[in-house]
Coordinates of N, CA and C in Angstrom, one line a residue:
X1 N 26.3 7.7 9.5 CA 27.0 6.8 10.4 C 26.9 5.4 10.6
X2 N 25.6 5.0 10.0 CA 25.4 3.6 10.0 C 26.2 3.0 8.7
X3 N 26.1 3.9 7.7 CA 26.9 3.6 6.1 C 28.5 3.2 6.6
X4 N 28.6 4.1 7.7 CA 30.6 4.1 7.9 C 30.6 2.9 8.8
X5 N 29.6 2.3 9.9 CA 29.9 1.2 10.5 C 29.9 -0.2 9.8
X6 N 28.8 0.2 8.9 CA 28.7 -1.1 7.9 C 29.8 -1.2 7.0
X7 N 30.8 -0.4 6.4 CA 32.1 -0.1 6.0 C 32.9 -0.8 6.9
X8 N 32.9 -0.4 7.9 CA 34.1 -1.0 9.0 C 33.8 -2.5 9.3
X9 N 33.0 -2.8 9.2 CA 32.6 -4.5 9.7 C 32.9 -5.0 8.4
X10 N 32.4 -4.7 7.2 CA 32.3 -5.6 6.0 C 33.4 -5.2 4.8
X11 N 33.9 -4.3 5.2 CA 34.7 -3.6 3.9 C 33.8 -3.3 2.6
X12 N 34.2 -2.9 1.4 CA 33.3 -2.5 0.4 C 32.2 -3.4 -0.2
X13 N 32.4 -4.6 0.2 CA 31.3 -5.3 -0.2 C 30.0 -5.4 0.4
X14 N 30.0 -4.7 1.5 CA 28.9 -4.1 2.2 C 27.9 -3.1 1.3
X15 N 28.7 -2.5 0.3 CA 27.8 -1.6 -0.5 C 26.9 -2.3 -1.1
X16 N 27.1 -3.5 -1.5 CA 26.1 -4.2 -2.3 C 24.8 -4.3 -1.7
X17 N 25.2 -4.5 -0.4 CA 23.8 -4.4 0.5 C 23.1 -3.3 0.6
X18 N 23.7 -2.0 0.7 CA 23.3 -0.9 0.5 C 22.6 -0.3 -0.9
X19 N 23.1 -1.0 -1.7 CA 22.6 -0.6 -3.2 C 21.5 -1.7 -3.4
X20 N 21.0 -2.5 -2.5 CA 19.6 -3.3 -2.6 C 18.7 -2.2 -1.8
X21 N 19.1 -1.7 -0.7 CA 18.3 -1.1 -0.1 C 18.0 0.0 -0.8
X22 N 18.8 1.0 -1.4 CA 18.3 2.2 -2.2 C 17.7 1.5 -3.5
X23 N 17.9 0.6 -4.2 CA 17.1 0.4 -5.2 C 15.7 0.0 -4.7
X24 N 15.5 -0.8 -3.7 CA 14.1 -1.2 -2.9 C 13.3 -0.1 -2.8
X25 N 13.7 0.8 -2.2 CA 13.0 1.9 -1.7 C 12.2 2.9 -2.9
X26 N 12.8 3.2 -4.3 CA 12.2 3.6 -5.1 C 11.2 2.7 -5.8
X27 N 11.8 1.6 -5.9 CA 10.6 0.6 -6.1 C 9.3 0.6 -5.5
X28 N 9.5 0.8 -4.2 CA 8.3 0.7 -3.2 C 7.5 2.3 -3.6
X29 N 8.4 3.2 -3.7 CA 7.6 4.4 -4.1 C 6.8 4.2 -5.1
X30 N 7.2 3.7 -6.5 CA 6.7 3.5 -7.5 C 5.1 3.0 -7.2
X31 N 5.0 1.7 -6.9 CA 4.3 1.0 -6.3 C 3.1 1.7 -5.4
X32 N 3.7 2.7 -4.6 CA 2.9 3.4 -3.6 C 2.0 4.3 -4.4
X33 N 2.7 5.1 -5.5 CA 2.2 6.1 -6.2 C 1.1 5.4 -7.2
X34 N 1.3 4.0 -7.7 CA 0.2 3.1 -8.2 C -0.9 3.2 -7.3
X35 N -0.8 2.6 -6.3 CA -1.8 2.1 -5.1 C -2.5 3.8 -5.3
X36 N -1.8 4.9 -4.8 CA -2.6 6.0 -4.7 C -3.7 6.7 -5.9
X37 N -3.0 6.2 -7.1 CA -4.0 6.5 -8.5 C -5.1 5.5 -8.3
X38 N -5.0 4.2 -7.8 CA -5.9 3.2 -8.1 C -6.8 3.4 -6.7
X39 N -6.6 4.3 -5.4 CA -7.3 4.5 -4.4 C -8.4 5.6 -5.2
X40 N -7.8 6.7 -5.9 CA -8.5 7.8 -6.3 C -9.5 7.2 -7.5
X41 N -9.4 6.1 -8.0 CA -10.1 5.5 -9.4 C -11.2 4.6 -8.4
X42 N -10.9 4.0 -7.6 CA -11.8 3.7 -6.3 C -12.8 4.4 -5.9
X43 N -12.7 5.6 -5.4 CA -13.4 6.4 -4.9 C -14.5 6.9 -5.9
X44 N -14.0 7.3 -7.2 CA -15.0 7.7 -8.4 C -15.8 6.5 -8.6
X45 N -15.3 5.3 -8.5 CA -16.3 4.3 -8.8 C -17.2 4.2 -7.4
X46 N -16.9 4.1 -6.3 CA -17.7 4.4 -5.3 C -18.5 5.5 -5.4
X47 N -18.2 6.4 -5.7 CA -19.2 7.4 -5.7 C -20.4 7.2 -6.6
X48 N -19.9 6.8 -7.8 CA -21.0 6.3 -8.9 C -22.2 5.6 -8.2
X49 N -21.3 4.6 -7.5 CA -22.4 3.3 -7.1 C -23.1 4.1 -6.0
X50 N -22.8 4.9 -5.3 CA -23.4 5.5 -4.0 C -24.5 6.2 -4.9
X51 N -24.2 7.0 -5.9 CA -25.2 8.1 -6.5 C -26.3 7.0 -7.1
X52 N -25.8 6.2 -8.0 CA -27.0 5.0 -8.4 C -27.7 4.6 -7.1
X53 N -27.5 4.0 -6.1 CA -28.0 3.4 -4.8 C -29.0 4.6 -4.5
X54 N -28.6 5.6 -4.3 CA -29.2 6.9 -3.7 C -30.4 7.1 -4.4
X55 N -30.1 7.5 -5.9 CA -31.2 7.6 -7.0 C -32.3 6.9 -6.8
X56 N -31.8 5.4 -6.7 CA -33.2 4.3 -6.7 C -33.7 4.4 -5.5
X57 N -33.1 4.4 -4.4 CA -33.9 4.4 -3.1 C -34.6 5.7 -3.2
X58 N -34.4 7.1 -3.4 CA -35.1 8.0 -3.8 C -36.2 8.0 -4.5
X59 N -36.3 7.3 -5.8 CA -36.9 7.2 -6.7 C -37.9 5.9 -6.4
X60 N -37.8 5.2 -5.4 CA -38.3 3.9 -5.4 C -39.8 3.6 -6.0
X61 N -40.7 4.4 -5.8 CA -42.1 4.5 -6.3 C -42.0 4.4 -7.8
X62 N -41.2 5.2 -8.4 CA -41.1 5.0 -9.9 C -40.5 3.7 -10.4
X63 N -39.6 3.4 -9.7 CA -39.0 2.2 -9.9 C -39.6 1.2 -9.7
X64 N -40.5 0.8 -8.6 CA -41.6 -0.2 -8.6 C -42.8 0.3 -9.6
X65 N -43.2 1.1 -9.9 CA -44.3 1.6 -10.8 C -43.9 1.2 -12.1
X66 N -42.8 1.2 -12.7 CA -42.3 1.0 -13.7 C -41.6 -0.5 -14.0
X67 N -41.4 -1.3 -13.0 CA -40.8 -2.6 -13.0 C -39.1 -2.5 -13.4
X68 N -38.5 -1.2 -12.9 CA -37.4 -1.1 -13.4 C -36.5 -1.6 -12.2
X69 N -36.6 -2.6 -11.5 CA -35.9 -3.2 -10.1 C -34.6 -3.7 -10.8
X70 N -34.8 -4.7 -11.7 CA -33.7 -5.6 -12.3 C -32.6 -4.8 -13.2
X71 N -33.2 -3.8 -13.9 CA -31.9 -2.9 -14.6 C -31.3 -2.4 -13.5
X72 N -31.9 -1.5 -12.7 CA -31.3 -0.6 -11.7 C -30.6 -1.7 -10.6
X73 N -30.9 -2.8 -10.4 CA -30.1 -3.7 -9.7 C -28.7 -4.0 -10.6
X74 N -29.3 -4.4 -11.7 CA -27.6 -5.0 -12.7 C -27.0 -4.0 -12.8
X75 N -27.4 -2.7 -13.0 CA -27.0 -1.4 -12.9 C -25.3 -1.5 -11.8
X76 N -26.3 -1.1 -10.7 CA -25.2 -1.0 -9.2 C -24.4 -2.3 -9.5
X77 N -25.1 -3.7 -9.6 CA -24.2 -4.5 -9.6 C -22.8 -4.6 -10.4
X78 N -23.3 -4.1 -11.6 CA -22.0 -3.8 -12.6 C -20.9 -3.0 -11.9
X79 N -21.4 -1.9 -11.6 CA -20.5 -1.0 -10.8 C -19.8 -1.3 -9.7
X80 N -20.6 -2.2 -9.0 CA -20.1 -3.0 -7.8 C -18.7 -3.9 -8.1
X81 N -19.2 -4.7 -9.1 CA -18.0 -5.7 -9.7 C -16.9 -4.8 -10.1
X82 N -17.0 -3.7 -11.0 CA -15.7 -2.7 -11.1 C -15.0 -2.4 -9.9
X83 N -15.6 -2.1 -9.1 CA -15.0 -1.4 -7.7 C -14.4 -2.7 -6.8
X84 N -14.9 -3.9 -7.0 CA -14.3 -5.3 -6.4 C -13.1 -5.5 -7.3
X85 N -13.1 -5.5 -8.4 CA -12.1 -5.9 -9.2 C -10.8 -4.9 -8.9
X86 N -11.3 -3.8 -8.7 CA -10.1 -2.8 -8.5 C -9.7 -3.1 -6.9
X87 N -10.5 -3.2 -6.2 CA -10.0 -3.7 -4.8 C -8.9 -4.9 -4.7
X88 N -9.5 -5.7 -5.3 CA -8.3 -6.9 -5.7 C -7.2 -6.6 -5.9
X89 N -7.0 -5.7 -6.9 CA -5.8 -5.4 -7.5 C -5.2 -4.3 -6.8
X90 N -5.8 -3.7 -6.0 CA -5.5 -2.9 -4.8 C -4.7 -3.7 -3.7
X91 N -5.1 -4.6 -3.1 CA -4.7 -5.6 -2.5 C -3.4 -6.2 -2.8
X92 N -3.4 -6.7 -4.2 CA -2.4 -7.2 -4.5 C -1.1 -6.4 -4.7
X93 N -1.3 -5.1 -5.1 CA -0.3 -4.1 -5.1 C -0.1 -3.9 -3.4
X94 N -0.8 -3.7 -2.7 CA -0.8 -3.6 -1.3 C 0.3 -4.5 -0.7
X95 N 0.0 -5.8 -1.0 CA 1.1 -6.9 -0.5 C 2.1 -7.1 -1.0
X96 N 2.5 -6.5 -2.2 CA 3.6 -6.3 -2.8 C 4.6 -5.3 -2.0
X97 N 3.7 -4.3 -1.6 CA 4.6 -3.1 -0.8 C 5.0 -3.6 0.4
X98 N 4.1 -4.3 1.1 CA 4.4 -5.0 2.4 C 5.7 -5.9 2.2
X99 N 5.5 -6.9 1.3 CA 6.6 -7.5 1.0 C 8.1 -6.8 0.8
X100 N 8.0 -5.9 0.2 CA 9.2 -5.5 0.1 C 9.8 -4.6 1.2
X101 N 9.0 -4.1 1.8 CA 9.2 -3.2 3.1 C 9.8 -4.2 4.0
X102 N 9.4 -5.5 4.1 CA 9.6 -6.5 5.1 C 10.8 -7.5 4.7
X103 N 11.1 -7.5 3.7 CA 12.2 -8.5 3.0 C 13.4 -7.7 2.7
X104 N 13.3 -6.3 2.4 CA 14.7 -5.3 2.1 C 15.9 -5.9 2.6
X105 N 16.0 -5.8 4.1 CA 17.0 -5.9 5.0 C 17.5 -7.5 4.6
X106 N 16.5 -8.6 4.4 CA 17.1 -9.9 4.4 C 17.8 -9.8 3.0
X107 N 17.3 -9.2 2.2 CA 17.7 -9.2 0.4 C 19.0 -8.9 1.0
X108 N 19.2 -7.5 1.6 CA 20.5 -6.9 1.4 C 21.5 -7.8 1.9
X109 N 21.2 -8.5 3.2 CA 22.1 -9.3 3.8 C 22.5 -10.0 2.8
X110 N 21.6 -11.0 2.1 CA 21.8 -12.0 1.4 C 22.8 -11.5 0.2
X111 N 22.7 -10.7 -0.2 CA 23.5 -9.7 -1.3 C 24.8 -9.7 -0.6
X112 N 24.9 -8.9 0.3 CA 26.4 -9.1 1.3 C 27.1 -10.3 1.3
X113 N 26.0 -11.3 1.9 CA 27.0 -12.6 2.0 C 27.1 -13.3 0.6
X114 N 26.6 -13.1 -0.4 CA 26.7 -13.6 -1.8 C 27.9 -12.9 -2.3
X115 N 28.3 -11.7 -2.1 CA 29.0 -10.5 -2.7 C 30.3 -11.4 -2.1
X116 N 30.1 -11.4 -1.0 CA 31.7 -11.6 0.1 C 31.9 -12.9 -0.5
X117 N 31.3 -14.3 -0.4 CA 31.6 -15.5 -1.1 C 32.1 -15.4 -2.3
X118 N 31.7 -14.4 -3.5 CA 31.9 -14.5 -4.7 C 33.6 -14.1 -4.9
X119 N 33.6 -13.0 -3.9 CA 35.0 -12.4 -3.6 C 36.1 -13.4 -3.1
X120 N 35.7 -14.3 -2.2 CA 36.5 -15.4 -1.6 C 36.6 -15.1 -0.4
X121 N 35.9 -14.3 0.5 CA 36.0 -13.6 1.7 C 35.2 -14.7 2.6
X122 N 35.6 -14.3 3.9 CA 35.0 -15.2 5.0 C 34.1 -14.3 5.3
X123 N 33.1 -15.1 6.2 CA 32.1 -14.1 6.7 C 31.9 -15.0 8.5
X124 N 32.4 -14.5 9.3 CA 32.1 -14.9 10.5 C 30.9 -14.3 11.5
X125 N 30.4 -15.0 12.5 CA 29.6 -14.6 13.4 C 29.6 -13.1 14.0
X126 N 31.2 -12.8 14.1 CA 31.2 -11.4 14.7 C 31.1 -10.5 13.7
X127 N 31.1 -11.1 12.2 CA 30.7 -9.8 11.2 C 29.1 -9.9 11.0
X128 N 28.7 -11.0 11.0 CA 27.2 -10.9 10.3 C 26.3 -10.3 11.6
X129 N 26.2 -10.3 12.5 CA 25.4 -10.0 13.7 C 25.3 -8.5 13.8
X130 N 26.3 -7.8 13.7 CA 26.7 -6.4 13.5 C 26.2 -6.0 12.4
X131 N 26.2 -6.6 11.1 CA 25.7 -6.0 9.8 C 24.1 -6.2 10.0
X132 N 24.1 -7.4 10.5 CA 22.2 -7.5 10.5 C 22.0 -6.2 11.3
X133 N 22.1 -6.0 12.4 CA 21.9 -4.6 13.1 C 21.8 -3.4 12.5
X134 N 23.2 -3.0 11.5 CA 23.4 -1.9 10.9 C 22.6 -1.8 9.9
X135 N 22.1 -2.9 9.1 CA 21.3 -3.2 7.7 C 19.9 -2.8 8.4
X136 N 19.7 -3.2 9.7 CA 18.3 -2.8 10.2 C 17.9 -1.5 10.3
X137 N 19.1 -0.7 10.9 CA 19.1 0.5 11.3 C 18.9 1.6 9.7
X138 N 19.5 0.9 8.9 CA 19.6 2.0 7.5 C 18.1 1.7 6.8
X139 N 18.0 0.3 7.0 CA 16.5 0.1 6.4 C 15.2 1.0 6.8
X140 N 15.3 1.4 8.0 CA 14.0 2.1 8.4 C 13.9 3.3 7.9
X141 N 14.8 4.2 7.9 CA 14.6 5.5 7.5 C 14.3 5.4 5.6
X142 N 15.4 4.5 5.1 CA 14.9 4.3 3.8 C 13.8 4.0 3.3
X143 N 13.5 3.0 3.8 CA 12.2 2.2 3.3 C 10.9 3.0 3.9
X144 N 10.9 4.0 5.1 CA 9.8 4.8 5.3 C 9.4 6.2 4.3
X145 N 10.4 6.3 3.7 CA 10.0 7.4 2.9 C 8.8 7.5 2.2
X146 N 8.6 6.5 1.3 CA 7.3 6.2 0.3 C 6.2 6.2 1.1
X147 N 6.4 5.4 2.4 CA 5.2 5.5 3.3 C 4.8 6.7 3.8
X148 N 5.5 7.8 4.3 CA 5.3 8.7 4.6 C 4.7 10.0 3.5
X149 N 4.9 9.5 2.2 CA 4.4 10.2 1.0 C 2.9 9.6 0.8
X150 N 2.9 8.6 1.3 CA 1.3 7.6 0.9 C 0.7 7.9 1.8
X151 N 0.7 8.7 2.8 CA -0.3 8.6 3.8 C -1.9 8.9 3.6
X152 N -2.0 9.4 2.3 CA -3.3 9.5 2.0 C -4.3 8.1 1.7
X153 N -3.4 7.2 1.6 CA -3.9 5.8 0.7 C -5.1 5.4 1.8
X154 N -5.2 5.3 3.0 CA -6.1 4.5 4.2 C -7.0 5.7 4.4
X155 N -7.6 6.4 3.5 CA -8.8 7.1 3.6 C -10.1 6.2 3.7
X156 N -11.0 6.2 4.8 CA -12.2 5.6 4.9 C -13.2 6.0 4.0
X157 N -13.6 5.6 2.7 CA -14.4 6.1 2.0 C -15.6 6.1 2.3
X158 N -15.9 5.0 3.0 CA -17.1 4.8 3.1 C -17.8 5.8 4.5
X159 N -16.8 6.1 5.1 CA -17.4 7.0 6.5 C -17.4 8.6 5.8
X160 N -16.1 8.7 4.5 CA -16.7 10.2 4.0 C -17.9 10.0 3.4
X161 N -18.3 9.2 2.7 CA -19.5 9.1 2.0 C -20.9 9.2 2.7
X162 N -20.5 8.6 4.0 CA -21.9 8.9 4.8 C -22.0 9.9 5.7
X163 N -20.9 10.7 5.8 CA -20.9 12.1 6.0 C -21.5 13.0 5.0
X164 N -21.0 12.8 4.1 CA -21.4 13.7 2.7 C -22.9 13.4 2.6
X165 N -23.4 12.3 2.4 CA -24.7 11.8 2.1 C -25.6 12.0 3.2
X166 N -25.4 12.1 4.3 CA -26.2 12.5 5.6 C -25.8 13.9 6.2
X167 N -24.6 14.3 5.9 CA -24.3 15.7 6.5 C -24.3 15.8 8.2
X168 N -23.9 14.4 8.5 CA -23.6 14.1 9.9 C -22.5 13.1 10.3
X169 N -21.8 13.4 11.3 CA -20.7 12.3 11.9 C -21.3 11.7 12.8
X170 N -20.4 10.4 12.8 CA -21.0 9.3 14.1 C -20.1 9.8 15.1
X171 N -19.1 10.5 15.2 CA -18.4 10.9 16.1 C -19.2 11.3 17.7
X172 N -18.8 10.9 18.9 CA -19.5 11.5 20.0 C -18.8 12.5 20.7
X173 N -19.7 13.5 20.9 CA -19.2 15.1 21.5 C -18.6 14.2 22.7
X174 N -17.8 14.9 23.3 CA -17.0 15.1 24.7 C -17.8 15.8 25.7
X175 N -18.6 16.7 25.3 CA -19.3 17.6 26.4 C -20.2 17.1 27.2

């Protein structure tokens, strides 16, 4: 219905804007998939760091007796540096995903305007505001597809690690 409305307002030049939206959705999906892969890598690195830290804490007597503090600290710091480097990369990808999501409708409107001017057609206020509304209605369903597929991205790994290590949860009972 929104596609028909857009074609009614703007003629076939509006298809350019729809193509921009359709191209942005798979791009966002590809980036989301990359984020999932990086999240899995981060969890593996975090698991290694937590394991190494737990071993050091459990064997603190042996560590102190043999003066292994610095090698163990260096080992844990190296793993943490890998983790932080991956987290910075993940932040860049997440920012890119948010940029695409937030700017797709603007890029679509710009593409429509450029297309109309390239064809020598005018663009009045009576056309632009309904077009913006219709593009916004189209953007939401198209751009939400990768977000729905990427629901596992925001797992709180520290909370999961605490539950695994201690066997308890911090949740308060409602009894």
